[in-house]
mmCIF file of N, CA and C in Angstrom:
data_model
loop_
_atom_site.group_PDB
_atom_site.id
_atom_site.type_symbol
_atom_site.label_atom_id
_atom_site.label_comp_id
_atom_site.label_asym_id
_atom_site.label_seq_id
_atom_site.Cartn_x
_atom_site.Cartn_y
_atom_site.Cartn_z
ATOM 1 N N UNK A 1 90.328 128.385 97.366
ATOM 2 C CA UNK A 1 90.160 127.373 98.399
ATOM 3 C C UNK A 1 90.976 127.804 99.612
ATOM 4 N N UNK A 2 90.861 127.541 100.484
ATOM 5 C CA UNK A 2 91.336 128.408 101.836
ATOM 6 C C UNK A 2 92.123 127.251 102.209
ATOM 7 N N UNK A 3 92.980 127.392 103.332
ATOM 8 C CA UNK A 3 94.017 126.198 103.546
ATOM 9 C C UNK A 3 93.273 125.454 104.573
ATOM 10 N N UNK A 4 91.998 125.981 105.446
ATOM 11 C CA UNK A 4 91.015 124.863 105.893
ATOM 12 C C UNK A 4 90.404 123.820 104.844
ATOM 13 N N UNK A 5 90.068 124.285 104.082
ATOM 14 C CA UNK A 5 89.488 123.194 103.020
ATOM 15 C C UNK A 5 90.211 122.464 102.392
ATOM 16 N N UNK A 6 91.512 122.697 101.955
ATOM 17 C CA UNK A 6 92.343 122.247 101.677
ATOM 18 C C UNK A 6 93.155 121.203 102.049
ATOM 19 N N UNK A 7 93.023 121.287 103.897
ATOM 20 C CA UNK A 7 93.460 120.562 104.705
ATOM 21 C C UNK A 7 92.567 119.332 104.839
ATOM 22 N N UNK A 8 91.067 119.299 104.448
ATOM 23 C CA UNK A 8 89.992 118.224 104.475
ATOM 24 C C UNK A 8 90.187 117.919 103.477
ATOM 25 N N UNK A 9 90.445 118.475 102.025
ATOM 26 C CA UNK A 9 90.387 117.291 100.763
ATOM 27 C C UNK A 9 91.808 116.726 100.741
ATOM 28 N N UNK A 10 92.697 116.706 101.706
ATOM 29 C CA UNK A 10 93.694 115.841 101.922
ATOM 30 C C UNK A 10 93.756 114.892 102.511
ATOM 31 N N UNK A 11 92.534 115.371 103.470
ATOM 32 C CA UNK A 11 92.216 114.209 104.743
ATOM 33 C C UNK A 11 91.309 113.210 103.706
ATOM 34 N N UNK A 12 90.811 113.579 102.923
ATOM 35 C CA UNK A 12 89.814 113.062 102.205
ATOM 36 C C UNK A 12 90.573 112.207 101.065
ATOM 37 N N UNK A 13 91.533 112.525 100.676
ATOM 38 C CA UNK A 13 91.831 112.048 99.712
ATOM 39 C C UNK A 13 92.822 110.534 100.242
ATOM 40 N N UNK A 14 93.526 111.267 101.288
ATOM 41 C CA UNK A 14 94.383 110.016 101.873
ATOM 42 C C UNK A 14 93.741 108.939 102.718
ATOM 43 N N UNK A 15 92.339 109.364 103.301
ATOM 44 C CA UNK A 15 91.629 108.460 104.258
ATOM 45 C C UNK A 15 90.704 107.286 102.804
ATOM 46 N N UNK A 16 90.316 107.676 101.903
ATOM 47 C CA UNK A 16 90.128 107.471 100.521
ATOM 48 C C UNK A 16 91.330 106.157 100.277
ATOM 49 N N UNK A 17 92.057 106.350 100.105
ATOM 50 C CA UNK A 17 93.267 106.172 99.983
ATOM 51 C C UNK A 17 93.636 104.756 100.926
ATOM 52 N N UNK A 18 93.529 105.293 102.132
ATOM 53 C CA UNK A 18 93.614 104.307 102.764
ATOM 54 C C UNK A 18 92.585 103.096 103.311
ATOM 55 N N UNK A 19 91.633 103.372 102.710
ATOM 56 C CA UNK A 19 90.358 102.683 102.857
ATOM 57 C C UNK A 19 90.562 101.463 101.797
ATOM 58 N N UNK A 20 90.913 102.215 100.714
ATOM 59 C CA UNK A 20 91.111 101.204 99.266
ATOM 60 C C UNK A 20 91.627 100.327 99.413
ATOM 61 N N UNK A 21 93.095 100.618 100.248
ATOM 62 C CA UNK A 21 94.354 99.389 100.182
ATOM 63 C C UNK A 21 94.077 98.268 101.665
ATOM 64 N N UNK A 22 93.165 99.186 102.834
ATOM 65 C CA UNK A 22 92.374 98.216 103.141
ATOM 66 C C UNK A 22 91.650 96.979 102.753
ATOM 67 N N UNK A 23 91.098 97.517 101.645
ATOM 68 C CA UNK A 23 89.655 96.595 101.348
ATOM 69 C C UNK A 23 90.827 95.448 100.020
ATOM 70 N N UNK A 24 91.370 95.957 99.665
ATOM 71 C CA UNK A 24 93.062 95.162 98.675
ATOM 72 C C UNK A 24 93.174 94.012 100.128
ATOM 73 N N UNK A 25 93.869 94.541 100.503
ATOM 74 C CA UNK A 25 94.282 93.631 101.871
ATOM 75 C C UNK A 25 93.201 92.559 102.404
ATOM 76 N N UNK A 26 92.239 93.194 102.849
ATOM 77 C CA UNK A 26 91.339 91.830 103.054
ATOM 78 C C UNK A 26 91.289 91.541 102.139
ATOM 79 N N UNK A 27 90.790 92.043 100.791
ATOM 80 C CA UNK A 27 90.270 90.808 99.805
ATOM 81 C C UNK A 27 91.527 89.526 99.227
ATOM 82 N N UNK A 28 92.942 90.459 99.650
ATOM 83 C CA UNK A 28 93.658 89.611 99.306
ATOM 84 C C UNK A 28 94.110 87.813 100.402
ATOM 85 N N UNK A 29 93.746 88.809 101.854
ATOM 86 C CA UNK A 29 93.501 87.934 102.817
ATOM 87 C C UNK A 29 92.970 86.435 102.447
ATOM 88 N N UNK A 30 91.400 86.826 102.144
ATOM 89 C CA UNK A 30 90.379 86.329 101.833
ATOM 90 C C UNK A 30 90.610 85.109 100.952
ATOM 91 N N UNK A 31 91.126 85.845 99.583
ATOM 92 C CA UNK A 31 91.149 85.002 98.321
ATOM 93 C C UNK A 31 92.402 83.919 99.046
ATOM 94 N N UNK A 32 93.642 84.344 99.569
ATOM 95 C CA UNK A 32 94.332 83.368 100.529
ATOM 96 C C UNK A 32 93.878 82.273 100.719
ATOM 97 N N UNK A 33 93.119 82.735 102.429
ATOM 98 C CA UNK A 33 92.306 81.888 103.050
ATOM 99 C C UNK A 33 91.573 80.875 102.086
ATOM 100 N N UNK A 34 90.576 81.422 100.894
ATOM 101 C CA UNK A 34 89.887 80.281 100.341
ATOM 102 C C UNK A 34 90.957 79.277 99.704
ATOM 103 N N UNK A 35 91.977 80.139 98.876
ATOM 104 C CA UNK A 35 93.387 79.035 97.961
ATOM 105 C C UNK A 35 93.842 78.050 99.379
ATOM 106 N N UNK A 36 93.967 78.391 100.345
ATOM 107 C CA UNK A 36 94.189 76.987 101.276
ATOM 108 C C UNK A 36 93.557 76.491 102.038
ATOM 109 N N UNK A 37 92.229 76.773 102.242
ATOM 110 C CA UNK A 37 91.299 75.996 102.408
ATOM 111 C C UNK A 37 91.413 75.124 101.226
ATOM 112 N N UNK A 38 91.319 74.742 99.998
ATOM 113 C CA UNK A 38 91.152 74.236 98.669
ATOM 114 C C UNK A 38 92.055 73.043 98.946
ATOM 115 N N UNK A 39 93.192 73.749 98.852
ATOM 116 C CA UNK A 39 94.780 73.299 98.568
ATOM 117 C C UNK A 39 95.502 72.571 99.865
ATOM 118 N N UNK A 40 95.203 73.324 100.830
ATOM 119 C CA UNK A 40 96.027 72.853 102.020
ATOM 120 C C UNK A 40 97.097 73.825 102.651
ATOM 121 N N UNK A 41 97.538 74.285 104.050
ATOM 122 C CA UNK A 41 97.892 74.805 104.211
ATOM 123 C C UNK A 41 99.666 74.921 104.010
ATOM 124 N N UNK A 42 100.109 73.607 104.405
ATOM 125 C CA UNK A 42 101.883 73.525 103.712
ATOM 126 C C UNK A 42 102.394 73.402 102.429
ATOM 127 N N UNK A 43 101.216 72.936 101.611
ATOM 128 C CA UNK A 43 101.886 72.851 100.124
ATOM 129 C C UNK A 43 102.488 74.147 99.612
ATOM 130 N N UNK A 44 102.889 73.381 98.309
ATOM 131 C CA UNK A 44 103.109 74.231 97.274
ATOM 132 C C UNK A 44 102.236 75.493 97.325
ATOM 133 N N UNK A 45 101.069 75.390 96.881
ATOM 134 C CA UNK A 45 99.952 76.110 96.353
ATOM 135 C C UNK A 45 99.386 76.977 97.529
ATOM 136 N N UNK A 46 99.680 76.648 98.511
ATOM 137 C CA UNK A 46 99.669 77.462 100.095
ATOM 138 C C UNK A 46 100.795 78.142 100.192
ATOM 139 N N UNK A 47 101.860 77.938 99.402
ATOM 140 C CA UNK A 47 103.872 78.550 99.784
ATOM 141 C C UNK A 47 103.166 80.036 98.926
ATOM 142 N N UNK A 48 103.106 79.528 97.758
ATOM 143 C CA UNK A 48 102.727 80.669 96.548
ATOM 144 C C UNK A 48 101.648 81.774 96.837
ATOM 145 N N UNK A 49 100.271 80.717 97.762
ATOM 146 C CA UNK A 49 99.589 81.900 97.348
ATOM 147 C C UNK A 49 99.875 83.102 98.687
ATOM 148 N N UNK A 50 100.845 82.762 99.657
ATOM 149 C CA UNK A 50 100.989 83.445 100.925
ATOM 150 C C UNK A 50 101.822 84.778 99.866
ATOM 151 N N UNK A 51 103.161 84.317 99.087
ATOM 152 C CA UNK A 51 103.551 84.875 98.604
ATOM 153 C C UNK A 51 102.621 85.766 97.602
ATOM 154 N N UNK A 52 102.028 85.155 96.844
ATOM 155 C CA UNK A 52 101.532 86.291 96.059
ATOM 156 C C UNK A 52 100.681 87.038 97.139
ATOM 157 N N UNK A 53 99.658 87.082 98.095
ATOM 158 C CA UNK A 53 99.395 87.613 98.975
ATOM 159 C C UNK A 53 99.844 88.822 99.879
ATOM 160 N N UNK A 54 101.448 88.774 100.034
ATOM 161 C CA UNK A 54 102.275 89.567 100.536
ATOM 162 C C UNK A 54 102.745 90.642 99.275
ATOM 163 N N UNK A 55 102.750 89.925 98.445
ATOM 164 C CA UNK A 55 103.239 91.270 97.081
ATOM 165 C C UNK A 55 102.178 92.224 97.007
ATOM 166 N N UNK A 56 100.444 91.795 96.968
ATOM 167 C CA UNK A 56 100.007 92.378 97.052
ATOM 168 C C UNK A 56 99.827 93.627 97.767
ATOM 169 N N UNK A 57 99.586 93.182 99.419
ATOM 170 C CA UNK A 57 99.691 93.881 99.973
ATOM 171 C C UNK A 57 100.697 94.923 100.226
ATOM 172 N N UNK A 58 101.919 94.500 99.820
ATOM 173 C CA UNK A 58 102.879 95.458 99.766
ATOM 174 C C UNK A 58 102.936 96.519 98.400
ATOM 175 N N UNK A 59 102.416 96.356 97.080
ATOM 176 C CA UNK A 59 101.918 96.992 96.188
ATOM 177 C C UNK A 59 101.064 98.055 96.920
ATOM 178 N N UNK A 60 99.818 97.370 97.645
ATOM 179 C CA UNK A 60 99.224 97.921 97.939
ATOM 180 C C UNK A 60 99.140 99.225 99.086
ATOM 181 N N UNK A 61 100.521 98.957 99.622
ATOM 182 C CA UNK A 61 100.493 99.891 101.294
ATOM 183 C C UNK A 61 101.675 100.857 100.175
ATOM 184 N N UNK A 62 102.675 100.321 99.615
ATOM 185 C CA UNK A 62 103.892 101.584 98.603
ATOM 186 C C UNK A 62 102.807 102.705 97.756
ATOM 187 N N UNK A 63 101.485 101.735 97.167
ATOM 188 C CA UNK A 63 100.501 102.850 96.551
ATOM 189 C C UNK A 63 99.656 103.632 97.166
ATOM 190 N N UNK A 64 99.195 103.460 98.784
ATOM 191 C CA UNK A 64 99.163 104.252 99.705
ATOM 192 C C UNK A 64 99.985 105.576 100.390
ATOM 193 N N UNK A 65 101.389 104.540 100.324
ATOM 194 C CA UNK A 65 102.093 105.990 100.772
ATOM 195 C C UNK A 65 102.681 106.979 99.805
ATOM 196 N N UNK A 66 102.241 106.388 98.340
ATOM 197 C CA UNK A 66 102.902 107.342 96.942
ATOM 198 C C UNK A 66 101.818 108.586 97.658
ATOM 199 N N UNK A 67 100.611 108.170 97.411
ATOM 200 C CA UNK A 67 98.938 108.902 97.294
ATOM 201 C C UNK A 67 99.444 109.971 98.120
ATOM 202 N N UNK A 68 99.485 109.542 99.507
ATOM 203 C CA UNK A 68 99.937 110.489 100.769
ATOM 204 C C UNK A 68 100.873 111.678 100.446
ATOM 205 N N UNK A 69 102.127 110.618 100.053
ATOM 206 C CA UNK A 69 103.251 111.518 99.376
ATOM 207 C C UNK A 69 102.749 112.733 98.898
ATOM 208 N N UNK A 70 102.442 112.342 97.682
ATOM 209 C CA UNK A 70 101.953 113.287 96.602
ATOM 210 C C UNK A 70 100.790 114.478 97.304
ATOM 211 N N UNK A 71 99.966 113.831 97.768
ATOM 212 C CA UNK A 71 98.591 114.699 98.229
ATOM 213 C C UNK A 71 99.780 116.353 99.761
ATOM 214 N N UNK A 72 100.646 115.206 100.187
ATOM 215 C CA UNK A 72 101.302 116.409 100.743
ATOM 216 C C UNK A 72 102.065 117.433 100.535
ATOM 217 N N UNK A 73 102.474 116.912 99.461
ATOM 218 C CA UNK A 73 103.302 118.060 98.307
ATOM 219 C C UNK A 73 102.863 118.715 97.727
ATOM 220 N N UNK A 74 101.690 118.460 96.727
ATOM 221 C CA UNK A 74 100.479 119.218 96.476
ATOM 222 C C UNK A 74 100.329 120.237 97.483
ATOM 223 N N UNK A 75 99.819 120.007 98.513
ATOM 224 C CA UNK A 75 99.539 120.620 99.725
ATOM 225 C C UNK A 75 100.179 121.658 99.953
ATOM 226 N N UNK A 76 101.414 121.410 99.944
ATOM 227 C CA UNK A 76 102.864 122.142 100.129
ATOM 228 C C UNK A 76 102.826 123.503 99.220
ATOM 229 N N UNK A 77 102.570 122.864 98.142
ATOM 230 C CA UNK A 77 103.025 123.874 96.567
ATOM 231 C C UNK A 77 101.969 124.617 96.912
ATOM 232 N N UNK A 78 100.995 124.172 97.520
ATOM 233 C CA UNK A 78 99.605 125.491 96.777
ATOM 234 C C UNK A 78 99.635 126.284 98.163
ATOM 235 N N UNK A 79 100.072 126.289 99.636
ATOM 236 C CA UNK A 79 100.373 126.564 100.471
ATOM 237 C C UNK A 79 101.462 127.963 100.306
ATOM 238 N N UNK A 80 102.620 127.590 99.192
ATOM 239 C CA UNK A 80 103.806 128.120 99.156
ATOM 240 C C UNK A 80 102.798 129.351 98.404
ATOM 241 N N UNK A 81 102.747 128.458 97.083
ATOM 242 C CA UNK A 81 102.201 129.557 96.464
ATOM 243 C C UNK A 81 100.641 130.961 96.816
ATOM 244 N N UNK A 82 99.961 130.210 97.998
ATOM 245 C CA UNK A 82 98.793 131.452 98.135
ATOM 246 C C UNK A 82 99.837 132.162 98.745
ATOM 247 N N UNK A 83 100.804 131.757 99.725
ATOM 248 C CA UNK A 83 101.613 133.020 100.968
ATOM 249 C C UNK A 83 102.364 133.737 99.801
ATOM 250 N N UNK A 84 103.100 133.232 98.537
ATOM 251 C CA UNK A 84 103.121 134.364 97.855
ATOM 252 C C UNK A 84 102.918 135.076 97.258
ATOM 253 N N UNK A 85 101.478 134.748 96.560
ATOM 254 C CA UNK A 85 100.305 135.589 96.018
ATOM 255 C C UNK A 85 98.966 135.982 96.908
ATOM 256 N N UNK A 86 99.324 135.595 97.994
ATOM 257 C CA UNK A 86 98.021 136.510 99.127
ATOM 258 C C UNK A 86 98.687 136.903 100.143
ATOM 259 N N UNK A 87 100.268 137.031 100.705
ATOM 260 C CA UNK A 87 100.860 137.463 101.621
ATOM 261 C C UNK A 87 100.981 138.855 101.625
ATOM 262 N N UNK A 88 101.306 139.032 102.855
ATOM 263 C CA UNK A 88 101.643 140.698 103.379
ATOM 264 C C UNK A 88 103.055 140.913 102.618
ATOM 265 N N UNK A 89 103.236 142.066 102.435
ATOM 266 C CA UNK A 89 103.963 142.466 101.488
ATOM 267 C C UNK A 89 105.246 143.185 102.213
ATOM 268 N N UNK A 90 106.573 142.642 102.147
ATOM 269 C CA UNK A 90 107.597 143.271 103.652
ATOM 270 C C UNK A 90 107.831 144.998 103.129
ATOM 271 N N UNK A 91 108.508 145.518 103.841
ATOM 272 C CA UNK A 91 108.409 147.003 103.673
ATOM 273 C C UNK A 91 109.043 147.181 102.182
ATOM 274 N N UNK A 92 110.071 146.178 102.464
ATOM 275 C CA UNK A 92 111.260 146.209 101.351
ATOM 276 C C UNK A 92 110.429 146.299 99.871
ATOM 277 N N UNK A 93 109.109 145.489 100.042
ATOM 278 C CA UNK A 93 108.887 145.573 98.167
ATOM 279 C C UNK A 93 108.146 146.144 97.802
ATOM 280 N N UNK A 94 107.783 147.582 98.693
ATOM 281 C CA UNK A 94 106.687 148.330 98.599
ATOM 282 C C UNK A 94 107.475 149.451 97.991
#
């Protein structure tokens, strides 16, 4: 795999990635919005579901930036490793 292609299934994997915790986020929005429409917006049951709402999303954006994390380190290692199994060779180790 060449480090052009390499560079797209990262883009791919993290835009992936970030699409998911998108669609988390609205739906968590969403399910919100309907719990206080139901319930009401100051209660109890409106306090909670804002809260559970926010955990989500924050689950959801920490499992975004693990993905990233990881997909760049990956990146990193196989980077390190072609330059030292397809690199020019210094005078010294010839």
């Amino acid at each position: 795999m060449s480090e052009k292609n390499s560079t797209k299934e990262d883009n791919i994997v993290k835009k992936t990635s970030k699409q998911a915790s998108d669609l988390v986020n609205k739906s968590a929005d969403t399910a919100n919005d309907i719990v206080k429409s139901v319930s009401g917006e100051g209660g109890l049951v409106g306090k909670a579901a804002d809260a559970s709402t926010d955990f989500v999303k924050n689950v959801s954006k920490t499992g975004n930036k693990v993905v990233g994390k990881s997909v760049d380190t990956a990146s990193n290692v196989i980077k390190g490793a072609s330059k030292k199994v397809f690199g020019k060779k210094n005078k010294k180790d010839s």
